XYZ file of C-alpha atoms in Angstrom:
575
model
C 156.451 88.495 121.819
C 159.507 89.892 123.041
C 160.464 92.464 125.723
C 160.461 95.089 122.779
C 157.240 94.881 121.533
C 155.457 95.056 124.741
C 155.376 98.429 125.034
C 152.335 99.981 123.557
C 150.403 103.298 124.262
C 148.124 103.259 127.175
C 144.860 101.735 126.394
C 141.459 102.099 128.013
C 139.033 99.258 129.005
C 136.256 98.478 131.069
C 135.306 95.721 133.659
C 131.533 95.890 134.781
C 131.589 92.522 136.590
C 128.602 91.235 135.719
C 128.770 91.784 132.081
C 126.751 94.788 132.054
C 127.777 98.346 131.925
C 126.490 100.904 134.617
C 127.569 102.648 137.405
C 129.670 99.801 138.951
C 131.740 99.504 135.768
C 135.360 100.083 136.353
C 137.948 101.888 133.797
C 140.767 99.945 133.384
C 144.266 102.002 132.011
C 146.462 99.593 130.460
C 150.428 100.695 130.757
C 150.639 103.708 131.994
C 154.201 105.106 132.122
C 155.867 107.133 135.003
C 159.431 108.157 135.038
C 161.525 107.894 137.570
C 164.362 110.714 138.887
C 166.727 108.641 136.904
C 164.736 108.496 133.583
C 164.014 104.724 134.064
C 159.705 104.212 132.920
C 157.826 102.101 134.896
C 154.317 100.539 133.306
C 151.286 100.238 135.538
C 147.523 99.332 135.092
C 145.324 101.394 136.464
C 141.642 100.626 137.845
C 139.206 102.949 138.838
C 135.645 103.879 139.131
C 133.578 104.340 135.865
C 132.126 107.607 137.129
C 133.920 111.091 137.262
C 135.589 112.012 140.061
C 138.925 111.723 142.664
C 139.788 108.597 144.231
C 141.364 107.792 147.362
C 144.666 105.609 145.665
C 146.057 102.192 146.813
C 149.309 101.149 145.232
C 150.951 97.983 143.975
C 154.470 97.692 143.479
C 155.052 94.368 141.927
C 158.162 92.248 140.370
C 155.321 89.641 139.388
C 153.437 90.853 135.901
C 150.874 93.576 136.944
C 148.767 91.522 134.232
C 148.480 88.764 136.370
C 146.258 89.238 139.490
C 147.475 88.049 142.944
C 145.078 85.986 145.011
C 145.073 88.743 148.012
C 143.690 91.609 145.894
C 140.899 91.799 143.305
C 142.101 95.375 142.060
C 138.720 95.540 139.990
C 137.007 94.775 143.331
C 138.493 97.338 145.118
C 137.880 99.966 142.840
C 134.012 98.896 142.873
C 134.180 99.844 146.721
C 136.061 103.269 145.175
C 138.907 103.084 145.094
C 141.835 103.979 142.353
C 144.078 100.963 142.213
C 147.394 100.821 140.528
C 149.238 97.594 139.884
C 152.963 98.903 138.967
C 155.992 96.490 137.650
C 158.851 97.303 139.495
C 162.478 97.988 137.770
C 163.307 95.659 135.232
C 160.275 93.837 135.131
C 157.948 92.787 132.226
C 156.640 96.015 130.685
C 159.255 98.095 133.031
C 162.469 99.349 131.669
C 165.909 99.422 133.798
C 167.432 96.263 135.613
C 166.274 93.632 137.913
C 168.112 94.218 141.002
C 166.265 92.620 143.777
C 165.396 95.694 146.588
C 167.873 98.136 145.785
C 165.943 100.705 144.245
C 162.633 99.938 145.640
C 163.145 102.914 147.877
C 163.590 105.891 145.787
C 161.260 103.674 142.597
C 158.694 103.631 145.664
C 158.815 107.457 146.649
C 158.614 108.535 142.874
C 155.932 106.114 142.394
C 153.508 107.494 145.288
C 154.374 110.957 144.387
C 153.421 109.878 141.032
C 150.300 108.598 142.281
C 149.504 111.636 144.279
C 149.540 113.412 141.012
C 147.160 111.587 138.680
C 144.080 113.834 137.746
C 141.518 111.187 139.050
C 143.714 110.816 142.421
C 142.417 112.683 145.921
C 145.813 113.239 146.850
C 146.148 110.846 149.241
C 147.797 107.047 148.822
C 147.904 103.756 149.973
C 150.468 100.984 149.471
C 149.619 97.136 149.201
C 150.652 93.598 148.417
C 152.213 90.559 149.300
C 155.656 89.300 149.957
C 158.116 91.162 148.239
C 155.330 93.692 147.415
C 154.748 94.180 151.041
C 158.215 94.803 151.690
C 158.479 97.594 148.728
C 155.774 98.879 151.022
C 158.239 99.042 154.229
C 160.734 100.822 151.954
C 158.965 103.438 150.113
C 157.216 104.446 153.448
C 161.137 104.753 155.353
C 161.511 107.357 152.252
C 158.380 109.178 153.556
C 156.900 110.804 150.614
C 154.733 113.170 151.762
C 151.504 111.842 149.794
C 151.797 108.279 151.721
C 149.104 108.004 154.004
C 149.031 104.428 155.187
C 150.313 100.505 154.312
C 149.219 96.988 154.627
C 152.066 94.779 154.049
C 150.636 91.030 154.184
C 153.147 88.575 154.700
C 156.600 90.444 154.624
C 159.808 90.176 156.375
C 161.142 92.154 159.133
C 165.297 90.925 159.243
C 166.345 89.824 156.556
C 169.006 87.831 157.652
C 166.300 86.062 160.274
C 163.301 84.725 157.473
C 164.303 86.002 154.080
C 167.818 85.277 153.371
C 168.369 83.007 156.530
C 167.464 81.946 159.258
C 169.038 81.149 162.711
C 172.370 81.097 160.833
C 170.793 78.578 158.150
C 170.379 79.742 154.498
C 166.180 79.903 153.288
C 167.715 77.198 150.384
C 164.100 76.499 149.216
C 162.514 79.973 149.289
C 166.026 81.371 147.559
C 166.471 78.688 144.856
C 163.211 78.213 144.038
C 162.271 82.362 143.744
C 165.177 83.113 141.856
C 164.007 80.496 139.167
C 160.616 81.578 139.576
C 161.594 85.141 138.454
C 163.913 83.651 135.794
C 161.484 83.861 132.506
C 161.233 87.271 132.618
C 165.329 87.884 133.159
C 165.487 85.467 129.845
C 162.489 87.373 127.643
C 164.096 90.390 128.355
C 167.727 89.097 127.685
C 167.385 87.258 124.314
C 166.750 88.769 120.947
C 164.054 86.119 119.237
C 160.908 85.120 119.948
C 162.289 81.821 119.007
C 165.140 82.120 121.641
C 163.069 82.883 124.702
C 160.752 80.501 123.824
C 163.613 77.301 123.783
C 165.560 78.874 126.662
C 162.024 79.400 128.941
C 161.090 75.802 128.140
C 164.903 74.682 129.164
C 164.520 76.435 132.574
C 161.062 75.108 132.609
C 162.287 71.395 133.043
C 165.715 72.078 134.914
C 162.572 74.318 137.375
C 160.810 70.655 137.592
C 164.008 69.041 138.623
C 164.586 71.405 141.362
C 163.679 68.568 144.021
C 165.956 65.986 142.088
C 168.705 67.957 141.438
C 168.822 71.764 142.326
C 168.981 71.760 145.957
C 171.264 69.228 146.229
C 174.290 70.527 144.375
C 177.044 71.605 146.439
C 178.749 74.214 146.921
C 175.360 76.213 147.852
C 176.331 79.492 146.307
C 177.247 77.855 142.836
C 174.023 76.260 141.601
C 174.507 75.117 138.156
C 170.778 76.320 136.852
C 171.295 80.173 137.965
C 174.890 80.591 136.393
C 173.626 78.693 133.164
C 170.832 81.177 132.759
C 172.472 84.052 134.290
C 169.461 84.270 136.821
C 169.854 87.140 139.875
C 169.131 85.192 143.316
C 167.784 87.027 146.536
C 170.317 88.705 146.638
C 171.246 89.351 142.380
C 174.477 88.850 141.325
C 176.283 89.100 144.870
C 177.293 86.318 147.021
C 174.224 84.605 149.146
C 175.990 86.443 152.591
C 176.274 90.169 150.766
C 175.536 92.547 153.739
C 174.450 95.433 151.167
C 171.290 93.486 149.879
C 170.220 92.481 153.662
C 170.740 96.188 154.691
C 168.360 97.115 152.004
C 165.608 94.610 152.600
C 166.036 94.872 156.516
C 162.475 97.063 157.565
C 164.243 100.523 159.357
C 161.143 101.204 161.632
C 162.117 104.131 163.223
C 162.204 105.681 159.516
C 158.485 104.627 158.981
C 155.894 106.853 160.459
C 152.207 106.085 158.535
C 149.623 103.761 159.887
C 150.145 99.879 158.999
C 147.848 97.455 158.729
C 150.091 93.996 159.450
C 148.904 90.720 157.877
C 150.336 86.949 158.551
C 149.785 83.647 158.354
C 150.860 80.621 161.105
C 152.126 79.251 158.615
C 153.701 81.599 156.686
C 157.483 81.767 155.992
C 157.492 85.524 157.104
C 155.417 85.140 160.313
C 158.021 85.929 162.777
C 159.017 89.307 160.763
C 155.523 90.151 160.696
C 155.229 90.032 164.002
C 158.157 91.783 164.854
C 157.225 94.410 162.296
C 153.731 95.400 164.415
C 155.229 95.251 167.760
C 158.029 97.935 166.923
C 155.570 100.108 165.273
C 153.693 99.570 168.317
C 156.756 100.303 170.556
C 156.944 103.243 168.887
C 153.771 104.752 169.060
C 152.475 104.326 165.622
C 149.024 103.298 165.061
C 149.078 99.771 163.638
C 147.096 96.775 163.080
C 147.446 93.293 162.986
C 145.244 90.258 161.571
C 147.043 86.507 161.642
C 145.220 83.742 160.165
C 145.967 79.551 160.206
C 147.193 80.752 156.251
C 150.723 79.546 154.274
C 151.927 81.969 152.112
C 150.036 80.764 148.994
C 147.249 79.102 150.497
C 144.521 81.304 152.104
C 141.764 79.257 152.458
C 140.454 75.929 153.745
C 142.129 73.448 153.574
C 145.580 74.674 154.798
C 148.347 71.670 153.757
C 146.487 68.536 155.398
C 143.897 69.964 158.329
C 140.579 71.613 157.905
C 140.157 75.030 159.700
C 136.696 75.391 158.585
C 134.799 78.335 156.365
C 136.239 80.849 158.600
C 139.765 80.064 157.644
C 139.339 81.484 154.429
C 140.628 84.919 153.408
C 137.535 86.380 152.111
C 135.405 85.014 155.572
C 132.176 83.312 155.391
C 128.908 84.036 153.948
C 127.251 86.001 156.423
C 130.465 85.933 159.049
C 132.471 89.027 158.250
C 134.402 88.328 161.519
C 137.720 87.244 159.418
C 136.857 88.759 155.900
C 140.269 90.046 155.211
C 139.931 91.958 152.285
C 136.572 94.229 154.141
C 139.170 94.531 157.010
C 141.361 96.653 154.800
C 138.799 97.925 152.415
C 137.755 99.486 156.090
C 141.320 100.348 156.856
C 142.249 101.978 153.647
C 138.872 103.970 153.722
C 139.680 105.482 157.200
C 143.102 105.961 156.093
C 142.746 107.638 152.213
C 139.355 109.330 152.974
C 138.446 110.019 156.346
C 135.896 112.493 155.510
C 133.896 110.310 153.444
C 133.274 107.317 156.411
C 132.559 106.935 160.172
C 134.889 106.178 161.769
C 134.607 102.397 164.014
C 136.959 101.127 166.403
C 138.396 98.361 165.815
C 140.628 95.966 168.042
C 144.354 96.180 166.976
C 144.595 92.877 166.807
C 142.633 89.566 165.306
C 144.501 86.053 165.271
C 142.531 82.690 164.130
C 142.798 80.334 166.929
C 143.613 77.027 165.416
C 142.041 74.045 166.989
C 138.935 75.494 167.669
C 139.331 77.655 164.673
C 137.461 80.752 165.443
C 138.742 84.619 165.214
C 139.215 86.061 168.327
C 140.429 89.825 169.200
C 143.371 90.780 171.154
C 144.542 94.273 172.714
C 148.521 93.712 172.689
C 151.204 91.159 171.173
C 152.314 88.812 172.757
C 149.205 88.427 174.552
C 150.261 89.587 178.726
C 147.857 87.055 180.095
C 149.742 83.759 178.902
C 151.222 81.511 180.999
C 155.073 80.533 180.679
C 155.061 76.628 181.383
C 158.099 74.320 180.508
C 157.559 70.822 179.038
C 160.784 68.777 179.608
C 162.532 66.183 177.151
C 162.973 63.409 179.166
C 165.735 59.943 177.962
C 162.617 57.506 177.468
C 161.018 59.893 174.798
C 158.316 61.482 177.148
C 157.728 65.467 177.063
C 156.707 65.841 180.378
C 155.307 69.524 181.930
C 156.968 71.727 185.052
C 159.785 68.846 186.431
C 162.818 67.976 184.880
C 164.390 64.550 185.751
C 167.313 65.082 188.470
C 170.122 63.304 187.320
C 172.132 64.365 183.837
C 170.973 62.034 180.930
C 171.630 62.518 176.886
C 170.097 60.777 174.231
C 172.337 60.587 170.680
C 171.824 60.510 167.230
C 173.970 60.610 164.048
C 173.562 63.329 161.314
C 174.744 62.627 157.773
C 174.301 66.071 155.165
C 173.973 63.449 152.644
C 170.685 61.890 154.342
C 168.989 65.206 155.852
C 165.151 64.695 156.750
C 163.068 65.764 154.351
C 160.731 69.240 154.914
C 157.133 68.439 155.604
C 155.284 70.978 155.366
C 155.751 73.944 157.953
C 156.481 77.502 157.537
C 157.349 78.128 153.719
C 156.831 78.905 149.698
C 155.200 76.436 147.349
C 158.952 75.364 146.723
C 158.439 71.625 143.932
C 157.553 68.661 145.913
C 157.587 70.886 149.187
C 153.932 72.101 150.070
C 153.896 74.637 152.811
C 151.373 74.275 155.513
C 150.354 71.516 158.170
C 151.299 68.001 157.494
C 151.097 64.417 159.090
C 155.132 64.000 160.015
C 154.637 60.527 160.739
C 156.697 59.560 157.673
C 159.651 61.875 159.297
C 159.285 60.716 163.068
C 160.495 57.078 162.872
C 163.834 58.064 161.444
C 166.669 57.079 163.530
C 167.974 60.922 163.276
C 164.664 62.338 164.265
C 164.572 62.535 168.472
C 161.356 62.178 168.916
C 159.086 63.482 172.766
C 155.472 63.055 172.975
C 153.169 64.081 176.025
C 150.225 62.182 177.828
C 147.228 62.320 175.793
C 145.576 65.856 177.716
C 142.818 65.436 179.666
C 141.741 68.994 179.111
C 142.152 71.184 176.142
C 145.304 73.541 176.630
C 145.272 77.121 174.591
C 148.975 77.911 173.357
C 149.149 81.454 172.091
C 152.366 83.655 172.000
C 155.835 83.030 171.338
C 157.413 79.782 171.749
C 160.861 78.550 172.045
C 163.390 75.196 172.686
C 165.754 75.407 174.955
C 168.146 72.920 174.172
C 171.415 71.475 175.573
C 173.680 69.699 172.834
C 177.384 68.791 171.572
C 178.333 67.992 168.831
C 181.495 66.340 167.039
C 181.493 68.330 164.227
C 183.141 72.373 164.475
C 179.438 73.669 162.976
C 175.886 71.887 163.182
C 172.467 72.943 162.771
C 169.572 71.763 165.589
C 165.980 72.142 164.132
C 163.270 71.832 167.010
C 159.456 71.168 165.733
C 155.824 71.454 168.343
C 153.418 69.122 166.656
C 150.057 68.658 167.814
C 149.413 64.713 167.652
C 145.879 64.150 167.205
C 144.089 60.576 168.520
C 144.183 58.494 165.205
C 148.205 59.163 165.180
C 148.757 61.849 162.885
C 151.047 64.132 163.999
C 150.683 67.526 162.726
C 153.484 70.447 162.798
C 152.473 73.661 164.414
C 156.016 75.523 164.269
C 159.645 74.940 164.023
C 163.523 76.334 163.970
C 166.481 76.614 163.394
C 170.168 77.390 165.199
C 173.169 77.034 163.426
C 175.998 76.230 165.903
C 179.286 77.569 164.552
C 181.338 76.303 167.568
C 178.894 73.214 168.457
C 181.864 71.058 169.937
C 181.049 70.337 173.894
C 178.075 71.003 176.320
C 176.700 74.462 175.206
C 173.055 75.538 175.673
C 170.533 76.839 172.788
C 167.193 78.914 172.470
C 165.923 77.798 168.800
C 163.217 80.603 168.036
C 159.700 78.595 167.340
C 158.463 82.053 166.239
C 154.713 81.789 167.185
C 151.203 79.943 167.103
C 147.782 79.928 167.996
C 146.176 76.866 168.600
C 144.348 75.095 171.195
C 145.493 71.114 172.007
C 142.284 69.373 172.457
C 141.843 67.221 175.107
C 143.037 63.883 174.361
C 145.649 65.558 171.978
C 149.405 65.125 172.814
C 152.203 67.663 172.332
C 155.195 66.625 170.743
C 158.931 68.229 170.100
C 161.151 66.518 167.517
C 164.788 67.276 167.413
C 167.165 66.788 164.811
C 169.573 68.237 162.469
C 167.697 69.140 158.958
C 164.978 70.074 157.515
C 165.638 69.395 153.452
C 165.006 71.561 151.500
C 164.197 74.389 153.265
C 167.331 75.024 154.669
C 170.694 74.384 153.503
C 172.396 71.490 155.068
C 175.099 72.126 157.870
C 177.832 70.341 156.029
C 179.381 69.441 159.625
C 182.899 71.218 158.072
C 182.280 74.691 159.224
C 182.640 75.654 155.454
C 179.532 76.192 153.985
C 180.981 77.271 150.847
C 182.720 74.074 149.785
C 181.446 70.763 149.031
C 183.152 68.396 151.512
C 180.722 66.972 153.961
C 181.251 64.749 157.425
C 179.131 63.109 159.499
C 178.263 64.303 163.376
C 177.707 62.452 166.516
C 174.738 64.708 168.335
C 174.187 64.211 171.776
C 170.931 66.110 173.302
C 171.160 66.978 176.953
C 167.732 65.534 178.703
C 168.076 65.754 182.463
C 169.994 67.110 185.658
C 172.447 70.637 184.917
C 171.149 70.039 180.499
C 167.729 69.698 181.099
C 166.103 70.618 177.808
C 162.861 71.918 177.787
C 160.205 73.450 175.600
C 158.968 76.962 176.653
C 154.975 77.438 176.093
C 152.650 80.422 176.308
C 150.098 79.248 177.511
C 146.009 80.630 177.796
C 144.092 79.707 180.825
C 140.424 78.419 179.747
C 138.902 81.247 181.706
C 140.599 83.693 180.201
C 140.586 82.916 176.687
């Protein structure tokens, strides 16, 4: 079927559930068109009670095919609770006309869209935004415009910065989240481009394999902004047809909080490649007065339930809670949220802490009042030249330990904070495989003789040199359980664009939640890579050409360069 003959006349349906009809049955609308100020028509389903009436409205802008449900909403669900859900496709999307242009009309497409919303005969006026990813960020966008009908958001796992967790980070390009959404997002750019059934069909299956190569081929091809699969297929990256450093496209994306001024209901994951925006989204909305909520859960950004990568959090962990443990049922959370928000007249109203994190390691959800949490405890660990991470003292006289970084051998990405990217699962993962490499420092504690909470914001400070003009030093916290396997909590990234001689780093861990049980040990690995999820520091201090070298790293690790990792840490008492 081609891009054409999608289009049809909007067509009703009806979802009971349960295979019966009754009062829970829900009235599906199957394409609904709305035009934008421009005269561009954007297609939504629409799901709503099966009983007369005006809905409170909860809208979902998405580039992904409104036909195919995304695992953190149940739009039939929600509109058995009663709600009116539409699931729109944004510009240039499947049964949406206009061009795909990543963010740059998700502003204005978002204002028409609520006002749009507002309108609908079955609507009570008022309107909610949610979804995932990039349809939490349309979220941040539409609500800057401030139409009037907007009443509240819940962006779940969406960026803050751009250039720090969508398009880069620390000065590194997001290689694996770029390359591997731009191909992701490719099939539709080809149905809509070709003119045969026939054609789209060949051409999808072509980017289909070249997609399954990715690991083999894709990321590796140098230079970074020419990848051979994107111009063959004329695929838009991250940033569409502009260069991967275009300042327009981060402007666009980049969340202008002083412009947004509805309640928002944050969601993250500790693993999720957008954590550290979505934490820095609810603390300036906080900052600013705003009423705002935040839930963080051990989650990646695909995988919401147990397991997450390679440890079990338990029934808890999961989205959707527990039978008979609402505590971290995510989708009642903002059922609740949405309900105070869209019809306040219609339910009591219950206060609610502003904040609920899942603390890892003991894997329970526990409430909070502010973010980062005031009581922690700052406490330094210190690399030390034998490979020891030891707390509080640093050892007196100046030692380095050294290690050689070649772009065409980077160490592989296990796990950690990312996208389902081929070959690359997102999540926690043994590193063991990782840690014996001779470019991998690697600092371990003393097993603990006491559990030890670490909750807040976390961060490496690291002295280094380099003999290369630009570098990259990664810096990983892994929790090292007793059988050996050693587990990443959080990492990042600093690209050093003048790394020659002594100079001294903070590498932004972002944050965590998890308790270090007693006989656990901490560990800090240092390097130069993590492959594929960031680009490689080609050592030239040309990113943009594919010469490489390779660079002598030395890591400061006593005396003046002491380098240290920086915990929060939660007293026992006060957890």
């Amino acid at each position: 079927m081609t891009h054409q003959q999608r289009f049809k006349q909007p067509v009703v349906d009806s979802d009971d559930g349960d295979g019966q009809r009754g009062r829970d049955s829900v009235i599906i609308e199957y394409d609904v068109p709305s035009v934008m100020r421009d005269g561009v028509t954007l297609r939504a389903n629409i799901f709503r009670p099966n009983t007369a009436g005006q809905y409170p409205t909860v809208l979902v802008r998405t580039p992904y095919d409104k036909n195919v449900q995304q695992p953190e909403m149940d739009p039939a669900l929600w509109a058995r609770r009663g709600f009116q859900v539409i699931i729109q496709d944004t510009r240039g999307r499947f049964a949406s006309e206009g061009r795909w242009e990543p963010f740059l009309f998700e502003a204005q497409d978002g204002y028409d869209s609520v006002e749009w919303a507002a309108s609908l005969p079955t609507s009570n006026g008022a309107v909610g935004m949610a979804g995932a990813s990039y349809c939490g960020n349309v979220q941040w966008l539409a609500a800057g415009a401030q139409p009037p009908p907007l009443a509240a958001i819940a962006p779940t796992f969406s960026w803050s910065d751009a250039r720090d967790g969508l398009l880069s980070r620390g000065g590194a390009l997001e290689l694996g989240l770029a390359l591997y959404w731009a191909v992701e997002n490719g099939f539709d750019v080809i149905a809509r481009s070709v003119k045969s059934e026939v054609e789209a069909d060949s051409r999808g299956e072509l980017l289909r394999r070249e997609w399954d190569q990715l690991a083999e081929r894709g990321y590796w091809e140098l230079p970074v902004n020419d990848v051979a699969i994107l111009r063959r297929h004329g695929i838009p990256t991250l940033t569409g047809i502009r260069p991967i450093d275009d300042d327009r496209v981060a402007d666009v994306s980049t969340v202008e909080h002083r412009n947004v001024t509805v309640p928002v209901f944050h969601t993250g994951g500790w693993y999720d490649i957008f954590l550290g925006g979505t934490l820095r989204n609810f603390t300036a909305m906080r900052a600013l007065g705003h009423q705002s909520r935040l839930m963080v859960g051990p989650w990646s950004h695909d995988v919401h339930r147990d397991p997450i990568g390679q440890r079990r959090f338990g029934m808890l962990a999961s989205m959707d809670g527990a039978p008979s443990h609402p505590q971290g049922d995510w989708t009642e959370a903002q059922c609740d949220w949405f309900s105070a928000h869209l019809a306040p007249e219609e339910v009591e109203s219950q206060e609610a802490a502003p904040i609920r994190i899942f603390v890892m390691g003991r894997n329970y959800w526990r409430d909070e009042q502010e973010w980062p949490p005031e009581r922690a405890i700052r406490q330094r660990w210190y690399l030390l030249p034998d490979g020891d991470l030891r707390p509080k003292t640093p050892l007196d006289a100046d030692a380095d330990v050294e290690f050689e970084y070649d772009p065409a051998r980077p160490v592989p990405t296990i796990g950690g904070h990312g996208v389902p990217v081929n070959d690359y699962t997102a999540g926690p993962f043994d590193q063991t495989a990782i840690e014996s490499r001779g470019d991998v420092l690697v600092f371990s504690s003393a097993p603990l003789v006491a559990d030890l909470e670490v909750t807040g914001e976390i961060r490496v400070v690291l002295w280094a040199s380099s003999s290369a003009p630009s570098t990259d030093w990664v810096a990983r916290l892994c929790d090292v359980h007793p059988d050996g396997r050693s587990f990443n909590i959080c990492d990042g990234i600093c690209r050093a664009d003048a790394a020659d001689g002594w100079r001294r780093y903070e590498i932004d861990l972002w944050a965590t939640s998890n308790v270090f049980l007693a006989g656990h040990r901490l560990r800090v690995h240092v390097t130069s890579s993590s492959f594929p999820r960031w680009d490689r520091n080609l050592n030239t201090g040309n990113q943009l050409r594919a010469e490489y070298h390779v660079a002598a790293q030395r890591i400061g690790v006593g005396g003046a360069r002491a380098s240290y990792l920086d915990l929060p840490v939660i007293e026992q008492d006060s957890a």
